[in-house]
Short mmCIF file of C-alpha atoms in Angstrom, two decimals:
data_model
loop_
_atom_site.label_atom_id
_atom_site.label_comp_id
_atom_site.label_asym_id
_atom_site.label_seq_id
_atom_site.Cartn_x
_atom_site.Cartn_y
_atom_site.Cartn_z
CA UNK A 11 137.25 11.90 32.67
CA UNK A 12 136.00 8.65 34.22
CA UNK A 13 134.04 6.24 32.09
CA UNK A 14 130.32 6.04 32.88
CA UNK A 15 129.29 2.69 34.27
CA UNK A 16 126.28 1.13 32.55
CA UNK A 17 125.59 -2.10 34.39
CA UNK A 18 121.84 -2.64 34.22
CA UNK A 19 122.17 -6.41 33.87
CA UNK A 20 124.13 -6.63 37.15
CA UNK A 21 121.60 -4.48 39.00
CA UNK A 22 118.75 -6.56 37.67
CA UNK A 23 120.51 -9.76 38.72
CA UNK A 24 121.08 -8.45 42.27
CA UNK A 25 117.41 -7.48 42.56
CA UNK A 26 116.37 -10.89 41.28
CA UNK A 27 118.70 -12.69 43.71
CA UNK A 28 116.95 -10.98 46.64
CA UNK A 29 113.49 -11.67 45.17
CA UNK A 30 112.49 -8.00 44.94
CA UNK A 31 110.29 -6.19 42.47
CA UNK A 32 111.51 -2.92 40.98
CA UNK A 33 109.18 -1.05 43.32
CA UNK A 34 110.52 -2.86 46.41
CA UNK A 35 114.13 -2.53 45.31
CA UNK A 36 113.75 1.18 44.56
CA UNK A 37 112.17 1.77 47.98
CA UNK A 38 115.06 0.03 49.78
CA UNK A 39 117.78 2.10 48.07
CA UNK A 40 115.84 5.36 48.17
CA UNK A 41 115.27 5.87 44.45
CA UNK A 42 112.19 6.19 42.31
CA UNK A 43 110.97 3.11 40.44
CA UNK A 44 111.36 5.00 37.16
CA UNK A 45 114.99 5.75 37.95
CA UNK A 46 115.75 2.08 38.75
CA UNK A 47 114.00 1.08 35.52
CA UNK A 48 116.21 3.46 33.53
CA UNK A 49 119.36 2.08 35.16
CA UNK A 50 118.35 -1.52 34.46
CA UNK A 51 117.70 -0.66 30.82
CA UNK A 52 121.06 1.12 30.56
CA UNK A 53 119.44 4.48 29.86
CA UNK A 54 121.24 5.88 32.91
CA UNK A 55 124.66 4.98 34.38
CA UNK A 56 125.07 3.60 37.89
CA UNK A 57 126.44 6.41 40.05
CA UNK A 58 128.95 6.04 42.88
CA UNK A 59 126.33 6.92 45.50
CA UNK A 60 123.99 4.21 44.18
CA UNK A 61 126.80 1.65 44.28
CA UNK A 62 127.67 2.53 47.87
CA UNK A 63 124.02 2.33 48.91
CA UNK A 64 123.65 -1.12 47.33
CA UNK A 65 126.83 -2.25 49.07
CA UNK A 66 125.63 -0.95 52.44
CA UNK A 67 122.12 -2.42 52.25
CA UNK A 68 122.72 -5.72 50.42
CA UNK A 69 126.40 -6.36 51.16
CA UNK A 70 127.15 -6.83 47.49
CA UNK A 71 130.80 -6.66 46.43
CA UNK A 72 131.12 -3.56 44.24
CA UNK A 73 133.55 -5.40 41.97
CA UNK A 74 130.54 -7.42 40.77
CA UNK A 75 129.55 -4.44 38.62
CA UNK A 76 132.93 -4.50 36.88
CA UNK A 77 133.15 -8.29 36.66
CA UNK A 78 129.77 -8.45 34.94
CA UNK A 79 131.00 -6.25 32.11
CA UNK A 80 129.44 -7.88 29.05
CA UNK A 81 131.85 -6.54 26.43
CA UNK A 82 133.30 -9.96 25.75
CA UNK A 83 129.87 -11.52 25.34
CA UNK A 84 129.01 -8.79 22.83
CA UNK A 85 132.25 -9.51 20.94
CA UNK A 86 131.40 -13.20 20.80
CA UNK A 87 127.94 -12.39 19.42
CA UNK A 88 129.50 -10.09 16.85
CA UNK A 89 131.55 -13.01 15.55
CA UNK A 90 128.46 -15.22 15.48
CA UNK A 91 126.28 -12.73 13.58
CA UNK A 92 129.09 -12.10 11.10
CA UNK A 93 128.65 -15.73 9.96
CA UNK A 94 125.97 -15.09 7.34
CA UNK A 95 125.95 -18.69 6.09
CA UNK A 96 123.30 -19.33 8.76
CA UNK A 97 121.19 -16.16 8.45
CA UNK A 98 120.56 -13.23 6.08
CA UNK A 99 120.04 -10.39 8.59
CA UNK A 100 122.35 -7.43 9.05
CA UNK A 101 122.92 -7.07 12.80
CA UNK A 102 124.83 -4.00 13.97
CA UNK A 103 126.89 -3.44 17.10
CA UNK A 104 124.22 -1.32 18.76
CA UNK A 105 121.62 -4.07 18.33
CA UNK A 106 124.05 -6.61 19.74
CA UNK A 107 124.74 -4.38 22.73
CA UNK A 108 121.01 -3.98 23.37
CA UNK A 109 120.47 -7.73 23.16
CA UNK A 110 123.31 -8.56 25.54
CA UNK A 111 122.34 -6.03 28.19
CA UNK A 112 118.54 -6.42 28.03
CA UNK A 113 118.16 -10.13 27.32
CA UNK A 114 121.15 -12.13 28.63
CA UNK A 115 119.10 -15.35 28.60
CA UNK A 116 118.34 -14.94 24.91
CA UNK A 117 122.00 -14.15 24.30
CA UNK A 118 123.08 -17.41 25.95
CA UNK A 119 120.49 -19.33 23.91
CA UNK A 120 121.79 -17.84 20.65
CA UNK A 121 125.36 -18.77 21.54
CA UNK A 122 124.30 -22.34 22.38
CA UNK A 123 122.31 -22.64 19.14
CA UNK A 124 125.19 -21.35 17.05
CA UNK A 125 127.57 -23.74 18.79
CA UNK A 126 125.20 -26.62 17.92
CA UNK A 127 125.04 -25.49 14.28
CA UNK A 128 128.82 -25.33 14.08
CA UNK A 129 129.08 -28.77 15.66
CA UNK A 130 126.59 -30.14 13.12
CA UNK A 131 128.48 -28.49 10.27
CA UNK A 132 131.81 -29.93 11.48
CA UNK A 133 130.34 -33.40 11.96
CA UNK A 134 128.90 -33.34 8.43
CA UNK A 135 132.28 -32.29 7.04
CA UNK A 136 134.02 -35.12 8.90
CA UNK A 137 131.43 -37.59 7.66
CA UNK A 138 131.94 -36.46 4.06
CA UNK A 139 135.71 -36.86 4.42
CA UNK A 140 135.34 -40.37 5.83
CA UNK A 141 132.95 -41.41 3.07
CA UNK A 142 135.34 -40.11 0.42
CA UNK A 143 138.14 -42.07 2.05
CA UNK A 144 136.06 -45.26 2.12
CA UNK A 145 135.11 -45.06 5.80
CA UNK A 146 131.75 -45.12 7.52
CA UNK A 147 129.68 -42.15 8.59
CA UNK A 148 130.22 -40.55 11.98
CA UNK A 149 128.07 -41.92 14.76
CA UNK A 150 127.76 -40.60 18.28
CA UNK A 151 125.79 -38.35 20.62
CA UNK A 152 123.63 -35.49 19.44
CA UNK A 153 124.69 -31.93 18.90
CA UNK A 154 126.41 -30.31 21.85
CA UNK A 155 129.21 -27.94 22.68
CA UNK A 156 132.67 -29.40 23.03
CA UNK A 157 133.43 -30.20 26.66
CA UNK A 158 136.73 -28.39 26.36
CA UNK A 159 135.02 -25.29 24.94
CA UNK A 160 132.48 -25.37 27.74
CA UNK A 161 135.24 -25.34 30.37
CA UNK A 162 137.17 -22.64 28.51
CA UNK A 163 134.07 -20.44 28.50
CA UNK A 164 133.65 -21.03 32.23
CA UNK A 165 137.07 -19.55 32.93
CA UNK A 166 136.79 -16.91 30.22
CA UNK A 167 133.62 -15.35 31.58
CA UNK A 168 134.85 -15.27 35.18
CA UNK A 169 138.09 -13.44 34.30
CA UNK A 170 140.10 -16.64 34.91
CA UNK A 171 140.01 -16.06 38.66
CA UNK A 172 138.47 -18.53 41.15
CA UNK A 173 138.43 -16.81 44.52
CA UNK A 174 137.74 -19.76 46.86
CA UNK A 175 140.40 -21.96 45.27
CA UNK A 176 142.93 -19.13 45.07
CA UNK A 177 142.58 -18.15 48.73
CA UNK A 178 142.73 -21.77 49.92
CA UNK A 179 145.95 -22.30 47.99
CA UNK A 180 147.48 -19.08 49.36
CA UNK A 181 146.59 -20.09 52.92
CA UNK A 182 148.14 -23.54 52.51
CA UNK A 183 151.31 -22.07 50.98
CA UNK A 184 151.70 -20.02 54.14
CA UNK A 185 151.14 -23.04 56.39
CA UNK A 186 153.74 -25.10 54.49
CA UNK A 187 156.18 -22.17 54.40
CA UNK A 188 156.86 -22.36 50.67
CA UNK A 189 158.06 -18.77 50.43
CA UNK A 190 160.93 -19.49 52.85
CA UNK A 191 161.74 -22.99 51.69
CA UNK A 192 165.10 -23.50 49.90
CA UNK A 193 163.40 -26.18 47.81
CA UNK A 194 159.67 -26.17 47.08
CA UNK A 195 159.79 -29.79 46.09
CA UNK A 196 161.41 -30.82 49.40
CA UNK A 197 158.90 -28.71 51.34
CA UNK A 198 155.90 -30.22 49.55
CA UNK A 199 157.26 -33.75 49.92
CA UNK A 200 157.95 -33.26 53.61
CA UNK A 201 154.49 -31.78 54.22
CA UNK A 202 152.78 -34.69 52.45
CA UNK A 203 154.72 -37.11 54.65
CA UNK A 204 153.87 -35.28 57.86
CA UNK A 205 150.23 -34.47 57.07
CA UNK A 206 149.04 -37.53 55.14
CA UNK A 207 151.82 -40.12 55.64
CA UNK A 208 152.27 -40.12 51.86
CA UNK A 209 155.73 -40.86 50.48
CA UNK A 210 156.89 -39.19 47.27
CA UNK A 211 159.12 -41.34 45.06
CA UNK A 212 160.45 -41.11 41.51
CA UNK A 213 160.58 -43.63 38.68
CA UNK A 214 163.17 -43.63 35.86
CA UNK A 215 161.38 -45.17 32.88
CA UNK A 216 158.78 -43.25 30.86
CA UNK A 217 155.64 -45.10 29.85
CA UNK A 218 153.45 -42.12 29.01
CA UNK A 219 152.75 -41.37 32.66
CA UNK A 220 154.14 -38.38 34.58
CA UNK A 221 152.59 -39.08 37.97
CA UNK A 222 151.13 -42.15 39.66
CA UNK A 223 149.20 -41.93 42.90
CA UNK A 224 148.65 -45.15 44.84
CA UNK A 225 146.07 -44.37 47.50
CA UNK A 226 146.37 -47.70 49.32
CA UNK A 227 150.16 -47.72 49.26
CA UNK A 228 150.22 -44.05 50.39
CA UNK A 229 152.69 -43.12 47.66
CA UNK A 230 152.97 -40.57 44.86
CA UNK A 231 155.49 -41.46 42.17
CA UNK A 232 156.80 -38.89 39.68
CA UNK A 233 158.68 -39.38 36.42
CA UNK A 234 162.23 -38.45 37.35
CA UNK A 235 163.32 -36.78 34.10
CA UNK A 236 160.77 -33.93 34.01
CA UNK A 237 162.02 -30.50 35.08
CA UNK A 238 161.88 -29.59 38.75
CA UNK A 239 159.21 -26.95 38.13
CA UNK A 240 157.00 -29.60 36.51
CA UNK A 241 157.45 -31.95 39.46
CA UNK A 242 156.42 -29.13 41.79
CA UNK A 243 153.32 -28.47 39.70
CA UNK A 244 152.33 -32.13 39.58
CA UNK A 245 152.63 -32.39 43.35
CA UNK A 246 150.53 -29.26 43.76
CA UNK A 247 147.78 -30.77 41.64
CA UNK A 248 147.85 -33.96 43.70
CA UNK A 249 147.63 -31.89 46.91
CA UNK A 250 144.54 -30.13 45.50
CA UNK A 251 142.75 -33.47 45.34
CA UNK A 252 143.65 -34.11 48.97
CA UNK A 253 142.88 -30.67 50.42
CA UNK A 254 140.27 -28.83 48.35
CA UNK A 255 138.22 -31.60 46.76
CA UNK A 256 135.01 -30.22 48.32
CA UNK A 257 135.73 -26.67 47.17
CA UNK A 258 136.33 -27.93 43.65
CA UNK A 259 133.08 -29.88 43.74
CA UNK A 260 131.22 -26.73 44.83
CA UNK A 261 132.69 -24.74 41.93
CA UNK A 262 131.84 -27.47 39.43
CA UNK A 263 128.30 -27.72 40.75
CA UNK A 264 127.86 -23.94 40.60
CA UNK A 265 129.06 -23.88 36.98
CA UNK A 266 126.27 -26.29 35.89
CA UNK A 267 128.24 -27.98 33.14
CA UNK A 268 126.13 -29.90 30.66
CA UNK A 269 128.14 -33.10 30.53
CA UNK A 270 130.12 -35.34 32.86
CA UNK A 271 133.03 -34.95 30.48
CA UNK A 272 133.07 -31.18 31.01
CA UNK A 273 132.84 -31.69 34.76
CA UNK A 274 135.90 -33.98 34.76
CA UNK A 275 137.88 -31.54 32.62
CA UNK A 276 136.89 -28.67 34.92
CA UNK A 277 137.99 -30.64 37.98
CA UNK A 278 141.44 -31.14 36.44
CA UNK A 279 141.62 -27.48 35.44
CA UNK A 280 140.71 -26.39 38.96
CA UNK A 281 143.29 -28.73 40.49
CA UNK A 282 145.88 -27.21 38.17
CA UNK A 283 144.62 -23.73 39.08
CA UNK A 284 145.11 -24.60 42.76
CA UNK A 285 148.63 -25.85 42.03
CA UNK A 286 149.63 -22.62 40.30
CA UNK A 287 148.15 -20.56 43.14
CA UNK A 288 149.93 -22.75 45.73
CA UNK A 289 153.35 -22.39 44.11
CA UNK A 290 152.80 -18.69 43.33
CA UNK A 291 150.59 -17.34 46.18
CA UNK A 292 148.51 -14.34 45.14
CA UNK A 293 149.84 -11.47 47.26
CA UNK A 294 153.49 -12.49 47.03
CA UNK A 295 153.29 -13.09 43.31
CA UNK A 296 151.41 -9.84 42.66
CA UNK A 297 154.16 -7.94 44.48
CA UNK A 298 156.94 -9.80 42.67
CA UNK A 299 155.29 -9.25 39.31
CA UNK A 300 154.93 -5.51 39.90
CA UNK A 301 158.47 -5.07 41.20
CA UNK A 302 159.96 -6.96 38.23
CA UNK A 303 157.76 -5.02 35.77
CA UNK A 304 156.23 -8.38 34.77
CA UNK A 305 159.54 -9.83 33.58
CA UNK A 306 158.46 -13.41 32.91
CA UNK A 307 161.98 -14.85 32.65
CA UNK A 308 163.02 -13.19 35.92
CA UNK A 309 159.91 -14.41 37.72
CA UNK A 310 160.43 -17.93 36.39
CA UNK A 311 164.02 -18.07 37.64
CA UNK A 312 163.34 -16.45 41.01
CA UNK A 313 160.21 -18.40 41.86
CA UNK A 314 161.22 -21.79 40.42
CA UNK A 315 158.23 -21.95 38.10
CA UNK A 316 157.99 -22.68 34.40
CA UNK A 317 157.52 -19.90 31.83
CA UNK A 318 154.05 -21.26 31.09
CA UNK A 319 153.02 -21.32 34.75
CA UNK A 320 154.18 -17.72 35.23
CA UNK A 321 152.29 -16.55 32.12
CA UNK A 322 149.16 -18.38 33.23
CA UNK A 323 149.39 -16.97 36.75
CA UNK A 324 149.73 -13.41 35.42
CA UNK A 325 146.39 -13.84 33.67
CA UNK A 326 144.65 -14.78 36.95
CA UNK A 327 145.50 -11.70 39.04
CA UNK A 328 141.94 -10.40 39.24
CA UNK A 329 141.14 -10.65 42.95
CA UNK A 330 138.54 -8.03 43.96
CA UNK A 331 140.27 -5.16 45.74
CA UNK A 332 143.78 -6.32 44.79
CA UNK A 333 143.87 -6.64 41.04
CA UNK A 334 146.98 -6.95 38.96
CA UNK A 335 147.35 -5.95 35.34
CA UNK A 336 144.61 -7.40 33.11
CA UNK A 337 146.45 -9.80 30.79
CA UNK A 338 145.28 -12.22 28.14
CA UNK A 339 147.08 -15.57 27.86
CA UNK A 340 147.00 -18.08 25.04
CA UNK A 341 148.80 -21.33 24.26
CA UNK A 342 148.88 -22.57 20.67
CA UNK A 343 150.33 -25.68 19.08
CA UNK A 344 152.17 -25.74 15.74
CA UNK A 345 148.97 -26.53 13.84
CA UNK A 346 147.36 -23.37 15.17
CA UNK A 347 145.06 -25.16 17.63
CA UNK A 348 144.31 -23.12 20.74
CA UNK A 349 145.20 -25.31 23.71
CA UNK A 350 144.54 -22.64 26.36
CA UNK A 351 142.96 -19.20 26.21
CA UNK A 352 142.27 -16.92 29.15
CA UNK A 353 141.68 -13.20 29.27
CA UNK A 354 141.05 -10.44 31.76
CA UNK A 355 141.16 -7.94 28.89
CA UNK A 356 138.85 -6.96 26.02
CA UNK A 357 141.13 -8.86 23.64
CA UNK A 358 138.92 -11.17 21.60
CA UNK A 359 140.02 -14.71 20.81
CA UNK A 360 138.59 -16.55 17.84
CA UNK A 361 135.97 -18.99 19.08
CA UNK A 362 135.54 -20.56 15.65
CA UNK A 363 138.28 -21.02 13.08
CA UNK A 364 141.91 -19.92 13.10
CA UNK A 365 143.44 -16.72 14.46
CA UNK A 366 145.12 -13.78 12.73
CA UNK A 367 148.47 -14.59 11.04
CA UNK A 368 149.73 -11.06 11.81
CA UNK A 369 149.59 -11.75 15.53
CA UNK A 370 153.12 -12.34 16.80
CA UNK A 371 152.19 -15.46 18.76
CA UNK A 372 152.42 -17.37 15.45
CA UNK A 373 155.88 -15.96 14.73
CA UNK A 374 157.16 -17.39 18.02
CA UNK A 375 157.68 -20.77 16.34
CA UNK A 376 160.27 -19.13 14.09
CA UNK A 377 162.38 -18.16 17.13
CA UNK A 378 164.39 -20.23 19.55
CA UNK A 379 162.54 -21.51 22.59
CA UNK A 380 162.20 -18.99 25.43
CA UNK A 381 163.13 -16.07 23.17
CA UNK A 382 160.57 -13.29 23.69
CA UNK A 383 159.29 -10.91 21.03
CA UNK A 384 156.93 -7.95 21.44
CA UNK A 385 154.68 -5.97 19.12
CA UNK A 386 152.15 -3.18 19.35
CA UNK A 387 149.00 -4.42 17.67
CA UNK A 388 145.59 -2.85 17.07
CA UNK A 389 142.32 -4.74 16.91
CA UNK A 390 139.52 -3.56 14.56
CA UNK A 391 137.75 -1.87 17.49
CA UNK A 392 140.73 0.52 17.75
CA UNK A 393 142.14 -0.84 21.02
CA UNK A 394 145.92 -1.23 21.00
CA UNK A 395 147.71 -4.06 22.82
CA UNK A 396 151.24 -4.84 23.85
CA UNK A 397 151.56 -8.41 22.60
CA UNK A 398 154.37 -10.59 23.96
CA UNK A 399 155.13 -14.03 22.55
CA UNK A 400 157.55 -16.88 23.05
CA UNK A 401 157.75 -20.60 22.41
CA UNK A 402 158.45 -23.44 24.81
CA UNK A 403 159.60 -26.99 24.14
CA UNK A 404 158.39 -29.71 26.46
CA UNK A 405 160.57 -32.52 27.80
CA UNK A 406 161.28 -35.21 25.21
CA UNK A 407 161.74 -38.55 27.03
CA UNK A 408 163.46 -40.39 24.17
CA UNK A 409 164.47 -40.22 20.51
CA UNK A 410 161.22 -41.77 19.26
CA UNK A 411 159.01 -39.29 21.10
CA UNK A 412 157.99 -36.35 18.97
CA UNK A 413 159.03 -32.88 20.04
CA UNK A 414 156.15 -30.95 21.67
CA UNK A 415 156.53 -27.27 21.06
CA UNK A 416 154.00 -24.56 21.84
CA UNK A 417 153.72 -20.82 21.35
CA UNK A 418 152.68 -18.73 24.32
CA UNK A 419 151.12 -15.29 23.95
CA UNK A 420 150.47 -12.81 26.74
CA UNK A 421 149.48 -9.16 26.46
CA UNK A 422 147.71 -6.17 27.86
CA UNK A 423 146.35 -2.85 26.61
CA UNK A 424 149.07 -0.33 25.77
CA UNK A 425 147.93 2.02 28.53
CA UNK A 426 149.71 -0.37 30.91
CA UNK A 427 152.84 -0.65 28.77
CA UNK A 428 155.06 1.44 31.04
CA UNK A 429 154.69 -1.21 33.77
CA UNK A 430 155.78 -4.09 31.48
CA UNK A 431 159.47 -4.57 30.73
CA UNK A 432 158.78 -5.92 27.22
CA UNK A 433 157.58 -2.49 26.09
CA UNK A 434 161.01 -0.95 26.64
CA UNK A 435 162.42 0.35 23.36
CA UNK A 436 159.12 0.09 21.47
CA UNK A 437 158.29 3.82 21.63
CA UNK A 438 154.73 2.87 22.39
CA UNK A 439 153.26 6.37 22.25
CA UNK A 440 155.02 7.25 18.98
CA UNK A 441 153.94 4.24 16.93
CA UNK A 442 151.73 5.71 14.21
CA UNK A 443 151.00 2.43 12.48
CA UNK A 444 150.62 -0.47 14.90
CA UNK A 445 150.34 -3.98 13.49
CA UNK A 446 146.71 -4.34 12.32
CA UNK A 447 145.42 -7.65 13.63
CA UNK A 448 141.93 -9.12 13.84
CA UNK A 449 140.11 -11.99 15.45
CA UNK A 450 140.33 -14.10 12.31
CA UNK A 451 139.65 -13.81 8.58
CA UNK A 452 136.03 -14.93 9.04
CA UNK A 453 134.98 -11.62 10.60
CA UNK A 454 137.90 -9.24 10.02
CA UNK A 455 136.78 -6.02 8.30
CA UNK A 456 140.23 -5.35 6.75
CA UNK A 457 139.43 -6.31 3.16
CA UNK A 458 142.82 -5.33 1.72
CA UNK A 459 144.97 -7.28 4.20
CA UNK A 460 147.66 -9.12 2.24
CA UNK A 461 147.66 -11.97 4.79
CA UNK A 462 144.05 -12.93 4.17
CA UNK A 463 143.29 -16.65 3.78
CA UNK A 464 139.79 -15.95 2.49
CA UNK A 465 137.22 -13.12 2.52
CA UNK A 466 135.06 -12.35 5.53
CA UNK A 467 131.80 -14.31 5.71
CA UNK A 468 129.69 -11.17 5.27
CA UNK A 469 131.48 -10.29 1.98
CA UNK A 470 130.93 -11.67 -1.54
CA UNK A 471 134.23 -12.25 -3.43
CA UNK A 472 134.57 -11.61 -7.14
CA UNK A 473 137.42 -11.69 -9.62
CA UNK A 474 138.08 -8.66 -11.82
CA UNK A 475 139.40 -9.71 -15.20
CA UNK A 476 142.77 -8.23 -16.11
CA UNK A 477 143.60 -7.12 -12.57
CA UNK A 478 145.07 -8.97 -9.63
CA UNK A 479 146.69 -8.02 -6.35
CA UNK A 480 148.36 -10.15 -3.70
CA UNK A 481 144.87 -11.18 -2.63
CA UNK A 482 143.35 -12.43 -5.94
CA UNK A 483 139.75 -11.32 -5.30
CA UNK A 484 137.78 -8.21 -4.46
CA UNK A 485 134.76 -8.14 -2.21
CA UNK A 486 131.29 -6.67 -1.97
CA UNK A 487 129.18 -6.61 1.16
CA UNK A 488 126.39 -9.22 1.16
CA UNK A 489 123.00 -7.53 1.19
#
């Protein structure tokens, strides 16, 4: 049985974009005003015939109804409302769903306000630490969301797919002939020489720089010791600045970032996105990924791309009409900091605080680099995921440079497991007790988890005299 599509927010947005009242909109698509009102308020689903009519009359891409799925926004709000240190209300899932679908502007305001509160809380904590250590109080700009978080949210809520940049990269890859080239690096270097009269050179000594671009000298210099796949990626990012600068500017302007810092970070991220799409063009990569059953090592070796680039690219295959598997992708350092997070799935990343220690991405640091592990995990909402994890070690230029090692996690819902090689041997359908994971301890409802760092924020801990388990406290729900 197909899932009913409730997408009132998307319908309302389309009507608003064309400047139509409900009466005018209903008349154009041949429905009663009352019926349109019920759809917009999610009291009725959007039927296939209504979708086709909207597509025919307004030329709207039908994938917009799927892309505007607000499940992830609702999950983010659930995490926010679970933090009862800032409020005393009990907000249920149904209320959150109603808020997200009926009042998206209010939803965005709540998320911004909570982000400001968290920023204030963190700044106060830093100030206290500095005072205790004999330092001065923190000074700086007012409360605002981290520029990095702002850019992460931009990619997160657009399924990590940027159509204009992706298609431009794919077109250029065809013009250069990368798919047929024995060496991508030689092909890119030759094309830069022919098209822009730019020479690509290499330098032997590391000074903290991987690439230097001298516009007046018409040269691009790369650090010689980095892997070939990294050199390819760096060249691709430089080509983005030469070829799609205007497209990137349009995307940044459309995103309406709040700070210049976020804009600059987004520009770099979009240049890197272009580079990945140039080296791994959409249609060719989608076909290769499907034929290999998403074997990351095989794709890396065949396509001369790093493990990280392949993982990242798998998470971007969400082109309307030609979608790949919906993957999440995360990159974490050894301190647990999330360096990258992207998702085309319902998988919920922690926006505030650490992530679940039961999640196998943390165990990747215990394995050798490029060794892959897989687990079947279940989130509190009951959805099961095939979670794949590995670790990668970045190039170390000399003895004094610290080793940079990261864990990479990629996964999809178990319903796609038969198309992913890492599920082989896991007996996916027979696993009665998948690994119970959560977003993080702050909002996880699993009170008896023996990996808990602390109780959930909506629970009151207490100690029972004469009795102790692995977790030393018991909890009561906060009224």
